[in-house]
Tab-separated table of C-alpha atoms in Angstrom:
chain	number	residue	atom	x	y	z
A	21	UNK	CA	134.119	80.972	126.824
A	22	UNK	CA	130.406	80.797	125.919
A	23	UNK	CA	129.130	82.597	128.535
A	24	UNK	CA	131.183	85.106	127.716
A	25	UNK	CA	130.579	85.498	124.249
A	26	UNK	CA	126.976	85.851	125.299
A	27	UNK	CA	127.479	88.320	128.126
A	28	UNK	CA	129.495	90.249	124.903
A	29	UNK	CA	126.397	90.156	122.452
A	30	UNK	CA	123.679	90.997	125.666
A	31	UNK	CA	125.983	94.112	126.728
A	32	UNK	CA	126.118	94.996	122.756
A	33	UNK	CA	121.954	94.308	122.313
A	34	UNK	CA	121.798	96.799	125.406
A	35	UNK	CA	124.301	99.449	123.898
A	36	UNK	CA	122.315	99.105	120.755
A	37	UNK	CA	119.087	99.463	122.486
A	38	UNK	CA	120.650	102.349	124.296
A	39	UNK	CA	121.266	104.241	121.462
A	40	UNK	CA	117.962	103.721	119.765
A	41	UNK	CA	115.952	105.156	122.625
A	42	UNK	CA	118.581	108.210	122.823
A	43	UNK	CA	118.501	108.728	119.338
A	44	UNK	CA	114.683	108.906	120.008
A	45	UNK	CA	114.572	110.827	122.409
A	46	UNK	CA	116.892	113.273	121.103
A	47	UNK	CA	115.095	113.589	117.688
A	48	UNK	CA	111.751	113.977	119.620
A	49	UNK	CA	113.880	117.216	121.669
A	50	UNK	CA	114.795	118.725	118.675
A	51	UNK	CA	111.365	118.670	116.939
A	52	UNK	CA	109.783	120.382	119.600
A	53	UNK	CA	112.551	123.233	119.987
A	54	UNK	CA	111.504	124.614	116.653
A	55	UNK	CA	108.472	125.833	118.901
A	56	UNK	CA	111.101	128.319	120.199
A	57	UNK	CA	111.537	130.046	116.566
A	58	UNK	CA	108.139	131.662	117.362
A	59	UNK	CA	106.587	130.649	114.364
A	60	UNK	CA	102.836	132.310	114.040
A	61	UNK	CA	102.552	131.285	109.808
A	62	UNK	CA	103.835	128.712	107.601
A	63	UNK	CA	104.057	129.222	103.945
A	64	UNK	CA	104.673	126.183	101.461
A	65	UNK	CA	105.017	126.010	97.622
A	66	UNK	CA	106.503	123.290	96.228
A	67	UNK	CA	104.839	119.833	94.747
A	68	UNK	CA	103.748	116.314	95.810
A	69	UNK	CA	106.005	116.228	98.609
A	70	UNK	CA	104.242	119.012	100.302
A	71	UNK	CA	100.492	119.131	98.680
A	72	UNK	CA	97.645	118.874	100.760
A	73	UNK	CA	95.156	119.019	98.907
A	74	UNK	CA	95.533	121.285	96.149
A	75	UNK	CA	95.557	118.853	93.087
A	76	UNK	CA	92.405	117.120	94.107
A	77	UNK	CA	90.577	120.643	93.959
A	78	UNK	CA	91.904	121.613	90.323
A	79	UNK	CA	89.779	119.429	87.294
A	80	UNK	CA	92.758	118.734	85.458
A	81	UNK	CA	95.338	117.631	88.418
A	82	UNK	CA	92.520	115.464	90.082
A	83	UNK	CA	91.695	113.538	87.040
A	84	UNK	CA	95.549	112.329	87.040
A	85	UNK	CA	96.318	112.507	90.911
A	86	UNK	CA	95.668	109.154	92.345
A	87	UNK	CA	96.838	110.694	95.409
A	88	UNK	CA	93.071	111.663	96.184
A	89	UNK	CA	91.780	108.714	96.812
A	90	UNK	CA	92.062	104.999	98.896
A	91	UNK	CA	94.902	104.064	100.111
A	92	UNK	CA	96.260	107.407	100.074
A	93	UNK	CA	95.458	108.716	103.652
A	94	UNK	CA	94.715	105.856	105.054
A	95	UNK	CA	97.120	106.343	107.950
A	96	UNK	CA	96.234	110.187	108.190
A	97	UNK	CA	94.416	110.642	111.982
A	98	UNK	CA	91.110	111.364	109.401
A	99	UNK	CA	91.386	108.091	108.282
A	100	UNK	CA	90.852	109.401	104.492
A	101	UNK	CA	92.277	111.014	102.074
A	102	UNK	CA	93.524	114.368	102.010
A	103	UNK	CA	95.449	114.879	98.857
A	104	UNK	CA	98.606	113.681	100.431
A	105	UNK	CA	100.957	111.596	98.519
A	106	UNK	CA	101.213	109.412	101.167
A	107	UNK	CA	99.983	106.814	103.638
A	108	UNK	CA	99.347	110.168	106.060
A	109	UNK	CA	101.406	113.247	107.013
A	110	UNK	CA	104.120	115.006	104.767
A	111	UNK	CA	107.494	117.161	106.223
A	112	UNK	CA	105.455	120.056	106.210
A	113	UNK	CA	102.947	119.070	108.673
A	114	UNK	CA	105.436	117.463	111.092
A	115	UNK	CA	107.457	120.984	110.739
A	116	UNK	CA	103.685	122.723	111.683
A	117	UNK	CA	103.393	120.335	114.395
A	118	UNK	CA	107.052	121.187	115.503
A	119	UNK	CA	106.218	124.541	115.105
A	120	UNK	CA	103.060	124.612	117.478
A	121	UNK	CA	101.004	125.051	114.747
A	122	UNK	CA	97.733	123.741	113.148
A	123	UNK	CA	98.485	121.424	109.630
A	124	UNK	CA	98.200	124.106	106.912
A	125	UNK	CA	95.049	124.151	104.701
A	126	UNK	CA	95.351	123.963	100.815
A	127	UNK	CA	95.060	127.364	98.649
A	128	UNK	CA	92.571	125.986	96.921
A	129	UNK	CA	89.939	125.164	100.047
A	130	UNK	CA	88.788	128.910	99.799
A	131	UNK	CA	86.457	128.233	103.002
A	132	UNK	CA	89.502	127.703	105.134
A	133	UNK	CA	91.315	129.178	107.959
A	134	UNK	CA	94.526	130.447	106.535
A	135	UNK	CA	95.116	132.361	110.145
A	136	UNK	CA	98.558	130.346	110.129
A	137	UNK	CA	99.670	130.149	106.866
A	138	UNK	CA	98.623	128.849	103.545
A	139	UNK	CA	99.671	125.621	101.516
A	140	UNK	CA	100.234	126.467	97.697
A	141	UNK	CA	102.136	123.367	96.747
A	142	UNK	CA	100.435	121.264	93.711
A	143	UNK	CA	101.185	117.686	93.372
A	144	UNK	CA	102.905	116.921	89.969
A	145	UNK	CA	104.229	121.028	90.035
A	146	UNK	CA	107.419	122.436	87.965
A	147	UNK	CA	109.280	125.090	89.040
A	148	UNK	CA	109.721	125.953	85.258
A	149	UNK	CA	106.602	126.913	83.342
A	150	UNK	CA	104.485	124.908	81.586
A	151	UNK	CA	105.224	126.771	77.867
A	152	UNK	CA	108.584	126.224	79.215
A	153	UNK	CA	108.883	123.012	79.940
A	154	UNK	CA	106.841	122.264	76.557
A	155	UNK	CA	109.658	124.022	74.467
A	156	UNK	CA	111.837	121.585	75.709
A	157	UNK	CA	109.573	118.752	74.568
A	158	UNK	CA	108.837	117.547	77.990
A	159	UNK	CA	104.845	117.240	78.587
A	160	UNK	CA	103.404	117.806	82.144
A	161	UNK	CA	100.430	116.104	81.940
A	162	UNK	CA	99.271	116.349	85.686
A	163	UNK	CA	98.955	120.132	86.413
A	164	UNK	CA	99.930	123.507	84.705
A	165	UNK	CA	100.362	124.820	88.620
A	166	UNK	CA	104.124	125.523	88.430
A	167	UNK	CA	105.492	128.114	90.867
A	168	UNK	CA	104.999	131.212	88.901
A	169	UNK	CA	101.357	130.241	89.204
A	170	UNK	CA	101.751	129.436	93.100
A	171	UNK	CA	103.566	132.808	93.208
A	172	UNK	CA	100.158	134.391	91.737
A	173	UNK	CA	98.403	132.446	94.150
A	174	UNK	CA	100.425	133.916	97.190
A	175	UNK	CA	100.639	137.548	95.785
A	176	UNK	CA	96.676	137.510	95.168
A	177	UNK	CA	96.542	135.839	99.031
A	178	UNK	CA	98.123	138.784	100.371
A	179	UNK	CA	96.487	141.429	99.163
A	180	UNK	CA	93.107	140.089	99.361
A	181	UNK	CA	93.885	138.794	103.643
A	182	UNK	CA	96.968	140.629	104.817
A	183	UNK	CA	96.897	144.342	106.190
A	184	UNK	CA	100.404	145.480	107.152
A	185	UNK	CA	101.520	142.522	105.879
A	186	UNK	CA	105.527	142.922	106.140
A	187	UNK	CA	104.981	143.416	109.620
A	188	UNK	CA	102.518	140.513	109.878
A	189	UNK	CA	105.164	138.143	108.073
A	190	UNK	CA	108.500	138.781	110.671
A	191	UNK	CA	107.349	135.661	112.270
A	192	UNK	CA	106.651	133.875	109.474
A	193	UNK	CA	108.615	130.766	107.580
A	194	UNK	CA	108.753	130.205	104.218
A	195	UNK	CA	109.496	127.425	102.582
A	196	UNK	CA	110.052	127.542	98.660
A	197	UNK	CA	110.089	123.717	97.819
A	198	UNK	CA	110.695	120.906	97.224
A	199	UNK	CA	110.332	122.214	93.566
A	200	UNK	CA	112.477	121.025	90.590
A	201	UNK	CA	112.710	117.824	91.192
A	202	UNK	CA	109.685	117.139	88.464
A	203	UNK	CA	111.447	119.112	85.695
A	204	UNK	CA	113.837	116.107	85.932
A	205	UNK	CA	110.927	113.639	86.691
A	206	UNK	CA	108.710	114.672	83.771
A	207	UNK	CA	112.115	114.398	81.423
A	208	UNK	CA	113.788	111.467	82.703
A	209	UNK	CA	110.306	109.307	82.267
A	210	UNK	CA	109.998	111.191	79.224
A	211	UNK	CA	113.024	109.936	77.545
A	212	UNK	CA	115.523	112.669	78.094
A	213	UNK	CA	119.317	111.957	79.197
A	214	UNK	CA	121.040	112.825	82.476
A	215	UNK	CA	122.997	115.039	79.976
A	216	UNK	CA	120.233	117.396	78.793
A	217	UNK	CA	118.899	117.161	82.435
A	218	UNK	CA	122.381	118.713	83.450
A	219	UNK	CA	121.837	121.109	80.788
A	220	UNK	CA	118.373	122.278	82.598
A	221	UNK	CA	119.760	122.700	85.748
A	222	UNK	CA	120.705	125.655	85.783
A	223	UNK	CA	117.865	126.943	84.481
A	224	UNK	CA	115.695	125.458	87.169
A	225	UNK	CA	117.728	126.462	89.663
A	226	UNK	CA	117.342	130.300	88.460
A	227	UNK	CA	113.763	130.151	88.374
A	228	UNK	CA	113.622	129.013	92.083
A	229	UNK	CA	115.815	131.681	93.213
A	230	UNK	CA	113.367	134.382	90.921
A	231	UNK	CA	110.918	132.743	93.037
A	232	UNK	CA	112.852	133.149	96.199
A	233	UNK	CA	113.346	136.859	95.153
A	234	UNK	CA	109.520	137.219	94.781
A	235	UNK	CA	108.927	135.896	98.322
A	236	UNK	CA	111.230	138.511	99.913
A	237	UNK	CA	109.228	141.008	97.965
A	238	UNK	CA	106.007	139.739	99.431
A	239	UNK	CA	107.680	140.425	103.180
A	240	UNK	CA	109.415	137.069	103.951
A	241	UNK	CA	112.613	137.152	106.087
A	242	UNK	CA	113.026	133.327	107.357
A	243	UNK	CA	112.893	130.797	104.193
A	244	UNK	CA	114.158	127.243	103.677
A	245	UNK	CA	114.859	126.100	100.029
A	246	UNK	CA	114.817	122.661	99.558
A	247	UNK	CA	116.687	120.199	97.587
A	248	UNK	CA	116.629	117.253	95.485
A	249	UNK	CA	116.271	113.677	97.448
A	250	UNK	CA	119.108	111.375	95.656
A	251	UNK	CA	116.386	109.759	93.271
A	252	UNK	CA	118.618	107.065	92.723
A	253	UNK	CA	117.367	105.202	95.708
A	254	UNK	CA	113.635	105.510	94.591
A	255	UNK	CA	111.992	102.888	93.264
A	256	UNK	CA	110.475	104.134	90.526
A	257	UNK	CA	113.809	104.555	89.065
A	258	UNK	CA	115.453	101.256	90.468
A	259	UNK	CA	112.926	99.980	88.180
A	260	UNK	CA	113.008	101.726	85.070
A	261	UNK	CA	116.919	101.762	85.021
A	262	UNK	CA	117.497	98.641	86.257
A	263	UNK	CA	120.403	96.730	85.181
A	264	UNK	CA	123.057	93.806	86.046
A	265	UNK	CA	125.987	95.943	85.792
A	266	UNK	CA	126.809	95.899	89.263
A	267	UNK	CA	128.924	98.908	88.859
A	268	UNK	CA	126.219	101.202	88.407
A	269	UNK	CA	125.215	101.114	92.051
A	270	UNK	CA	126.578	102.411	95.192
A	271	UNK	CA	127.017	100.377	98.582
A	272	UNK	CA	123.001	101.617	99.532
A	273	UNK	CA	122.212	99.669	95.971
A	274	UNK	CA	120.804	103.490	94.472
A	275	UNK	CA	122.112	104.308	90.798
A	276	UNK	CA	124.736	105.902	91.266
A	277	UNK	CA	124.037	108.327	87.870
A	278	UNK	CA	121.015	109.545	89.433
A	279	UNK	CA	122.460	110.332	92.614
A	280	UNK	CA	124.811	111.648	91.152
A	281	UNK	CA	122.934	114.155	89.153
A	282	UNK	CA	120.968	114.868	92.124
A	283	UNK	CA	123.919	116.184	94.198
A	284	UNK	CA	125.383	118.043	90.945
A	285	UNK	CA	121.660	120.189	90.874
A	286	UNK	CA	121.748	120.719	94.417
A	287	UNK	CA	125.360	121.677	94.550
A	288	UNK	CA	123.801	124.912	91.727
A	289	UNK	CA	120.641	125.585	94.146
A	290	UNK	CA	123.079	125.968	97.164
A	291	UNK	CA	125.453	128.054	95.412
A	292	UNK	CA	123.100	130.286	93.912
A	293	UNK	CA	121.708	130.162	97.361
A	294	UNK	CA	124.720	131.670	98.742
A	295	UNK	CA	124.697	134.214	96.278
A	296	UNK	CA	121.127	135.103	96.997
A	297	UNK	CA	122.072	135.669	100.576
A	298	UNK	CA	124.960	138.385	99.823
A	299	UNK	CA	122.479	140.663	97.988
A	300	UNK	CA	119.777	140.048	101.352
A	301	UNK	CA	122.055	140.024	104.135
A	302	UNK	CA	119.109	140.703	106.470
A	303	UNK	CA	117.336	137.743	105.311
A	304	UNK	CA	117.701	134.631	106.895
A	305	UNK	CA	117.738	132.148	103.617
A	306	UNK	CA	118.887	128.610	104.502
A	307	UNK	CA	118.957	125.770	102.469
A	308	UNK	CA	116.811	122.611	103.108
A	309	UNK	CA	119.360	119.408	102.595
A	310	UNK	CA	116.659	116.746	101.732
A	311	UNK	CA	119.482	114.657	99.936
A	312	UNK	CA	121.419	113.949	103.028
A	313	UNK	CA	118.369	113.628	105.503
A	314	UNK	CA	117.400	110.698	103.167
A	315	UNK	CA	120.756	109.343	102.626
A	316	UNK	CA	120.809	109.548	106.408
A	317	UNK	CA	117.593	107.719	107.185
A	318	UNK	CA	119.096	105.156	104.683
A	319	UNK	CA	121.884	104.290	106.466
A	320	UNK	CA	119.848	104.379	109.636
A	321	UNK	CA	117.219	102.635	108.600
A	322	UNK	CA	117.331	99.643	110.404
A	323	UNK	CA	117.646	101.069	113.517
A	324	UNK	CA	114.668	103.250	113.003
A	325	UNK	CA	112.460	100.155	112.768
A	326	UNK	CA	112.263	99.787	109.198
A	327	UNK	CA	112.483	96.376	107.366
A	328	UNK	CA	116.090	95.754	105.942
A	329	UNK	CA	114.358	93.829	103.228
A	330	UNK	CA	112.303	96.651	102.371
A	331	UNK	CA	114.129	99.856	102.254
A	332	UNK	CA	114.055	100.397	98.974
A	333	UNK	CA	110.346	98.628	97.739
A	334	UNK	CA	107.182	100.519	97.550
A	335	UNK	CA	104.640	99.561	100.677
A	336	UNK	CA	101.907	100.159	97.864
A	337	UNK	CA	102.781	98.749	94.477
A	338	UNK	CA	103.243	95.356	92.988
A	339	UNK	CA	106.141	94.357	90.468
A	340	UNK	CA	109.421	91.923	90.665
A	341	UNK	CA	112.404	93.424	92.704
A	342	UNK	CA	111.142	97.015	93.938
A	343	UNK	CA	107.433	96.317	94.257
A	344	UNK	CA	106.832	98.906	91.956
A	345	UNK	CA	105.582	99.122	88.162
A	346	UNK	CA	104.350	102.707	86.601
A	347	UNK	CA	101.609	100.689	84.084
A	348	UNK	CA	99.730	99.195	87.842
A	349	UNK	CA	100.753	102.293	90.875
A	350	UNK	CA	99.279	102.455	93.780
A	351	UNK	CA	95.374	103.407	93.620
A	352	UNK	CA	95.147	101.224	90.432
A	353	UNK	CA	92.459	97.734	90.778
A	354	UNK	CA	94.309	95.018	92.630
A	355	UNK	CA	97.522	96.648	93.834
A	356	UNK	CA	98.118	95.605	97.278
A	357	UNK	CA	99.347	97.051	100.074
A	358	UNK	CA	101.757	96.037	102.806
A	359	UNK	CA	100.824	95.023	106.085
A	360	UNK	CA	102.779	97.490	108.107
A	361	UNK	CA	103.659	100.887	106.311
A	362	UNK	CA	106.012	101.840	109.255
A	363	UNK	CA	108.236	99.676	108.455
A	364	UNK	CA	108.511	100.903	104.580
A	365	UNK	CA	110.476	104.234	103.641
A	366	UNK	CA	108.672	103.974	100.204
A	367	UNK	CA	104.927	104.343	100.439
A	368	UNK	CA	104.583	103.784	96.066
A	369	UNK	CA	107.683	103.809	94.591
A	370	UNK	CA	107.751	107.830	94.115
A	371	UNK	CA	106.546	108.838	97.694
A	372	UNK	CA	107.224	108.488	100.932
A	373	UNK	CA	105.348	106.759	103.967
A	374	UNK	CA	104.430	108.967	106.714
A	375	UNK	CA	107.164	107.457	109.070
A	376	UNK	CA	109.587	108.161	107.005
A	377	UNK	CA	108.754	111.843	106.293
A	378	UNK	CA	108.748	111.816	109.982
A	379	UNK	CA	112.027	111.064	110.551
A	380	UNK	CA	113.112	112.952	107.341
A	381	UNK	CA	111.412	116.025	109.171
A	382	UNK	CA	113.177	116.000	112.343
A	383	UNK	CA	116.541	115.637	110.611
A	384	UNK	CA	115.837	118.457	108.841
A	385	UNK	CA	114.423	120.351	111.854
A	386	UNK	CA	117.907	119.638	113.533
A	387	UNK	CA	119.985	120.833	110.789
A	388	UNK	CA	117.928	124.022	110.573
A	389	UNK	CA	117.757	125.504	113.830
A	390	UNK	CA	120.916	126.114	114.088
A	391	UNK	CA	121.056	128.334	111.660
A	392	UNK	CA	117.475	130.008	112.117
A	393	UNK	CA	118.846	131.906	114.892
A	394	UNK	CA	115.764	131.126	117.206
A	395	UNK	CA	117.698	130.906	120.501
């Protein structure tokens, strides 16, 4: 009977082990099919999640970003930081590397080669303006580089570099975002309630798709729009809303509020998204589901190779239950880092590690091609 049981638990360690390495491989497949789209440019605006260097080259953003320095980067094949909110490499440079394409350069390093597409995205960036957001008494103290200004950015990028540029931009992708997700950020850490955040949505959601509007004007005919991770499963927030109410969290232990908030603004992006697409039938606009590539590397976590113990603490931080404590982030004197970021989905409590963005990317990659028509 004991042999058995153990010849039961070896054949289930070897179906397990199975299905890891296919899962692998099969991830691996689909990142490198995205070479097939064709790709020649990649344009990003959005914020931390995609910045690569923007907010260390403006005065006021690099005086708050401690994204620009040690241990940020320190996983990055330089070795050093790059303006990455991360350990090393974002979404957008695994899609560029999916894409056969260099990682993009910053807006902001003018001595570049922008030959494959530009990076506008600014750490700590709003999709609504700054006078905006300041109406609604919510400061953004990091960087008045919301996407109106990145949409200056591109427009003055294109007519300074880009002859023929419509015809030049048929192979290009867009991506407009992440973006939005800091409205909510800046409020939420600034006191306001999931209520008045609800009551923004809408109006986030329209300035994206303005901004959308813009980029078809500018030539673009293949863009993603991203959406909003469930920030209930960050730790920033697993911290500052903590609570022994059981109740309040799902069966991943995120808030369940937040989360739910989160799929309540995405729900508005993809249906004005939808919308969008009616008036520009020609244009392929597809929306980027960050919510359930993270729920899904959640849930898939172990298997990945991440810590169970760990999913949902900061690799860089310090602070009882999530590792993580906004008065001593990561960057600040004697906050230490883990031994093995790989095996952390949270690099500080806000951002990702790069193995996670990894994985996020190629989910994402998988649920786009489909519907970029690249066959």
């Amino acid at each position: 009977m004991a042999l058995t049981i153990r010849v039961m638990l070896d054949l289930l360690v070897i179906s397990f082990m199975f299905s890891f390495v296919v899962l692998q491989q099969k991830s691996s497949a689909q990142s490198l099919r995205l070479m097939k789209c064709g790709f020649d440019k990649i344009y990003q605006l959005g914020d931390s999640l995609a910045d690569t260097g923007n907010c260390i080259r403006e005065n006021l953003c690099a005086r708050r970003l401690r994204c620009g320095r040690f241990p940020y980067g320190m996983n990055f094949s330089q070795k050093k930081s790059t303006g990455r909110c991360s350990n090393g490499m974002l979404i957008i440079d695994f899609i560029a590397l999916g894409s056969g394409l260099p990682l993009l350069n910053p807006y902001k390093l003018q001595s570049a080669n922008f030959t494959h597409g530009v990076n506008f995205a600014v750490a700590g960036a709003t999709a609504l303006p700054a006078e905006v957001m300041a109406e609604k008494k919510i400061v953004n103290a990091a960087t008045n580089s919301s996407l109106s200004v990145q949409l200056a950015w591109m427009s003055s990028h294109f007519k300074t570099s880009t002859r023929d540029r419509a015809a030049k931009l048929k192979k290009a992708l867009f991506l407009v975002g992440e973006v939005g997700g800091n409205d909510f950020n800046h409020g939420l850490l600034q006191g306001k309630t999931i209520k008045e955040l609800r009551n923004m949505a809408p109006e986030v959601v329209q300035t994206i798709i303005r901004g959308v509007r813009r980029v078809i004007g500018f030539g673009a005919t293949q863009i993603v729009v991203p959406g909003n991770f469930p920030i209930g499963c960050l730790p920033i927030y697993l911290t500052k809303f903590r609570t022994d109410n059981s109740t309040a969290y799902d069966n991943h232990h995120c808030l369940k509020d937040l989360n739910n908030f989160a799929v309540f603004y995405n729900h508005h992006l993809q249906q004005a998204i939808q919308e969008l697409k009616k008036r520009y039938p020609k244009i392929t606009l597809i929306y980027g589901d960050y919510y359930n590539a993270y729920m899904w590397l959640l849930r898939n976590a172990v298997a990945l190779g991440f810590d169970k113990s760990s999913l949902q603490k900061a690799c860089c931080g310090i602070g009882r239950g999530y590792n993580f404590d906004l008065r001593k982030i990561c960057g600040s004197p004697r906050v230490p880092i883990c031994t093995d970021p790989n095996a952390y989905i949270s690099w500080d409590g806000i951002h990702l590690t790069q193995e996670a963005y990894k994985w996020l990317a190629r989910w994402l990659i998988n649920d786009m091609l489909p519907k970029l028509n690249c066959q």
